[in-house]
């Protein structure tokens, strides 16, 4: 799958969140209603975002009496790619360095650390 598909801007991500949440084809009108209210965007802005997503192959269009849009990638696929990209870019591909940075930052609570320990133990069981 082309990495271009995962280069989604913050504005495009707002559209994708609607599509992922609905889990069915969503009309342009429904997308417009939500984003106009939430973001204050005009019809032309929303249409431009959808055209960009179509060009990248991230969404598909069904042309019936109105246009309906569906995602071609799942939220999980997008999240996994973005996570991998972040770790590659900031931590030279090392998940260990990423986790160490989180631990050193002081932003994790004791509860967070206990939960992470549980995940590490579960990983050992899968070997």
Tab-separated table of C-alpha atoms in Angstrom:
chain	number	residue	atom	x	y	z
A	1	UNK	CA	0.000	0.000	0.000
A	2	UNK	CA	1.385	3.380	-0.988
A	3	UNK	CA	2.613	5.554	1.863
A	4	UNK	CA	0.991	8.510	0.065
A	5	UNK	CA	-2.347	7.106	1.232
A	6	UNK	CA	-1.302	7.691	4.808
A	7	UNK	CA	-0.231	11.310	4.353
A	8	UNK	CA	-3.477	12.721	5.640
A	9	UNK	CA	-3.578	16.336	6.788
A	10	UNK	CA	-5.223	17.324	10.048
A	11	UNK	CA	-8.182	18.745	8.124
A	12	UNK	CA	-8.537	15.566	6.042
A	13	UNK	CA	-8.381	13.569	9.264
A	14	UNK	CA	-11.546	15.333	10.460
A	15	UNK	CA	-13.347	13.915	7.411
A	16	UNK	CA	-11.870	10.456	7.990
A	17	UNK	CA	-13.030	10.452	11.629
A	18	UNK	CA	-16.617	10.845	10.437
A	19	UNK	CA	-16.258	8.016	7.912
A	20	UNK	CA	-14.606	5.673	10.419
A	21	UNK	CA	-17.191	6.409	13.084
A	22	UNK	CA	-20.214	5.820	10.851
A	23	UNK	CA	-19.010	2.448	9.479
A	24	UNK	CA	-21.178	2.883	6.380
A	25	UNK	CA	-21.290	5.120	3.335
A	26	UNK	CA	-21.800	8.744	4.374
A	27	UNK	CA	-23.420	11.368	2.163
A	28	UNK	CA	-21.672	14.604	1.304
A	29	UNK	CA	-24.569	16.405	2.922
A	30	UNK	CA	-24.063	14.607	6.265
A	31	UNK	CA	-20.311	15.259	6.185
A	32	UNK	CA	-20.955	18.910	5.343
A	33	UNK	CA	-23.523	19.353	8.111
A	34	UNK	CA	-21.171	17.984	10.756
A	35	UNK	CA	-18.033	19.795	9.630
A	36	UNK	CA	-19.806	23.087	8.998
A	37	UNK	CA	-21.116	23.031	12.539
A	38	UNK	CA	-17.994	21.668	14.218
A	39	UNK	CA	-15.275	23.398	12.204
A	40	UNK	CA	-17.126	26.266	10.512
A	41	UNK	CA	-15.988	25.062	7.083
A	42	UNK	CA	-17.720	26.050	3.856
A	43	UNK	CA	-19.043	23.567	1.298
A	44	UNK	CA	-16.092	24.260	-1.031
A	45	UNK	CA	-13.526	23.468	1.689
A	46	UNK	CA	-15.168	20.143	2.475
A	47	UNK	CA	-15.434	19.286	-1.237
A	48	UNK	CA	-11.716	20.040	-1.658
A	49	UNK	CA	-10.794	17.792	1.270
A	50	UNK	CA	-12.854	14.940	-0.151
A	51	UNK	CA	-11.268	15.388	-3.611
A	52	UNK	CA	-7.813	15.167	-2.046
A	53	UNK	CA	-8.761	12.003	-0.143
A	54	UNK	CA	-10.197	10.484	-3.329
A	55	UNK	CA	-7.007	11.318	-5.250
A	56	UNK	CA	-4.892	9.635	-2.557
A	57	UNK	CA	-7.122	6.568	-2.731
A	58	UNK	CA	-8.083	6.873	0.918
A	59	UNK	CA	-11.817	7.098	0.230
A	60	UNK	CA	-14.189	5.830	-2.432
A	61	UNK	CA	-17.216	7.569	-3.835
A	62	UNK	CA	-20.568	6.060	-4.720
A	63	UNK	CA	-22.565	8.271	-6.998
A	64	UNK	CA	-26.273	7.709	-6.482
A	65	UNK	CA	-28.811	10.498	-6.174
A	66	UNK	CA	-26.113	12.153	-4.058
A	67	UNK	CA	-22.442	11.360	-3.394
A	68	UNK	CA	-21.656	8.833	-0.670
A	69	UNK	CA	-18.147	8.299	0.690
A	70	UNK	CA	-16.547	5.268	2.325
A	71	UNK	CA	-13.022	4.841	3.713
A	72	UNK	CA	-10.563	2.552	1.901
A	73	UNK	CA	-8.302	2.288	4.948
A	74	UNK	CA	-9.288	1.496	8.500
A	75	UNK	CA	-8.553	3.691	11.466
A	76	UNK	CA	-6.306	0.898	12.764
A	77	UNK	CA	-4.278	0.770	9.513
A	78	UNK	CA	-3.836	4.536	9.618
A	79	UNK	CA	-2.861	4.502	13.298
A	80	UNK	CA	-0.335	1.687	12.790
A	81	UNK	CA	1.305	3.481	9.874
A	82	UNK	CA	1.472	6.805	11.710
A	83	UNK	CA	2.901	5.105	14.813
A	84	UNK	CA	5.576	3.349	12.762
A	85	UNK	CA	6.372	6.588	10.930
A	86	UNK	CA	6.726	8.500	14.214
A	87	UNK	CA	8.988	5.872	15.751
A	88	UNK	CA	11.122	5.715	12.600
A	89	UNK	CA	11.404	9.493	12.378
A	90	UNK	CA	11.979	10.399	16.022
A	91	UNK	CA	13.509	7.254	17.535
A	92	UNK	CA	15.488	5.761	14.637
A	93	UNK	CA	12.984	2.920	14.390
A	94	UNK	CA	13.520	1.795	17.994
A	95	UNK	CA	10.324	1.020	19.902
A	96	UNK	CA	12.475	0.567	23.018
A	97	UNK	CA	13.784	4.136	22.706
A	98	UNK	CA	10.224	5.389	22.204
A	99	UNK	CA	8.976	3.652	25.364
A	100	UNK	CA	12.050	4.826	27.295
A	101	UNK	CA	11.336	8.411	26.226
A	102	UNK	CA	7.771	8.094	27.513
A	103	UNK	CA	9.018	6.731	30.826
A	104	UNK	CA	11.678	9.417	31.217
A	105	UNK	CA	9.251	12.231	30.413
A	106	UNK	CA	7.535	11.858	33.781
A	107	UNK	CA	4.128	12.002	32.101
A	108	UNK	CA	3.183	8.412	32.920
A	109	UNK	CA	1.271	7.752	36.109
A	110	UNK	CA	1.950	4.706	38.276
A	111	UNK	CA	-1.289	3.271	36.892
A	112	UNK	CA	-0.003	3.796	33.325
A	113	UNK	CA	3.256	2.034	34.186
A	114	UNK	CA	1.420	-0.903	35.785
A	115	UNK	CA	-0.745	-1.246	32.682
A	116	UNK	CA	2.321	-1.176	30.424
A	117	UNK	CA	3.944	-3.884	32.542
A	118	UNK	CA	0.853	-6.022	31.978
A	119	UNK	CA	1.187	-5.534	28.198
A	120	UNK	CA	4.872	-6.511	28.339
A	121	UNK	CA	4.004	-9.696	30.265
A	122	UNK	CA	1.315	-10.552	27.716
A	123	UNK	CA	3.907	-10.140	24.975
A	124	UNK	CA	6.140	-12.682	26.705
A	125	UNK	CA	3.280	-15.202	26.688
A	126	UNK	CA	2.940	-14.917	22.894
A	127	UNK	CA	6.498	-16.080	22.237
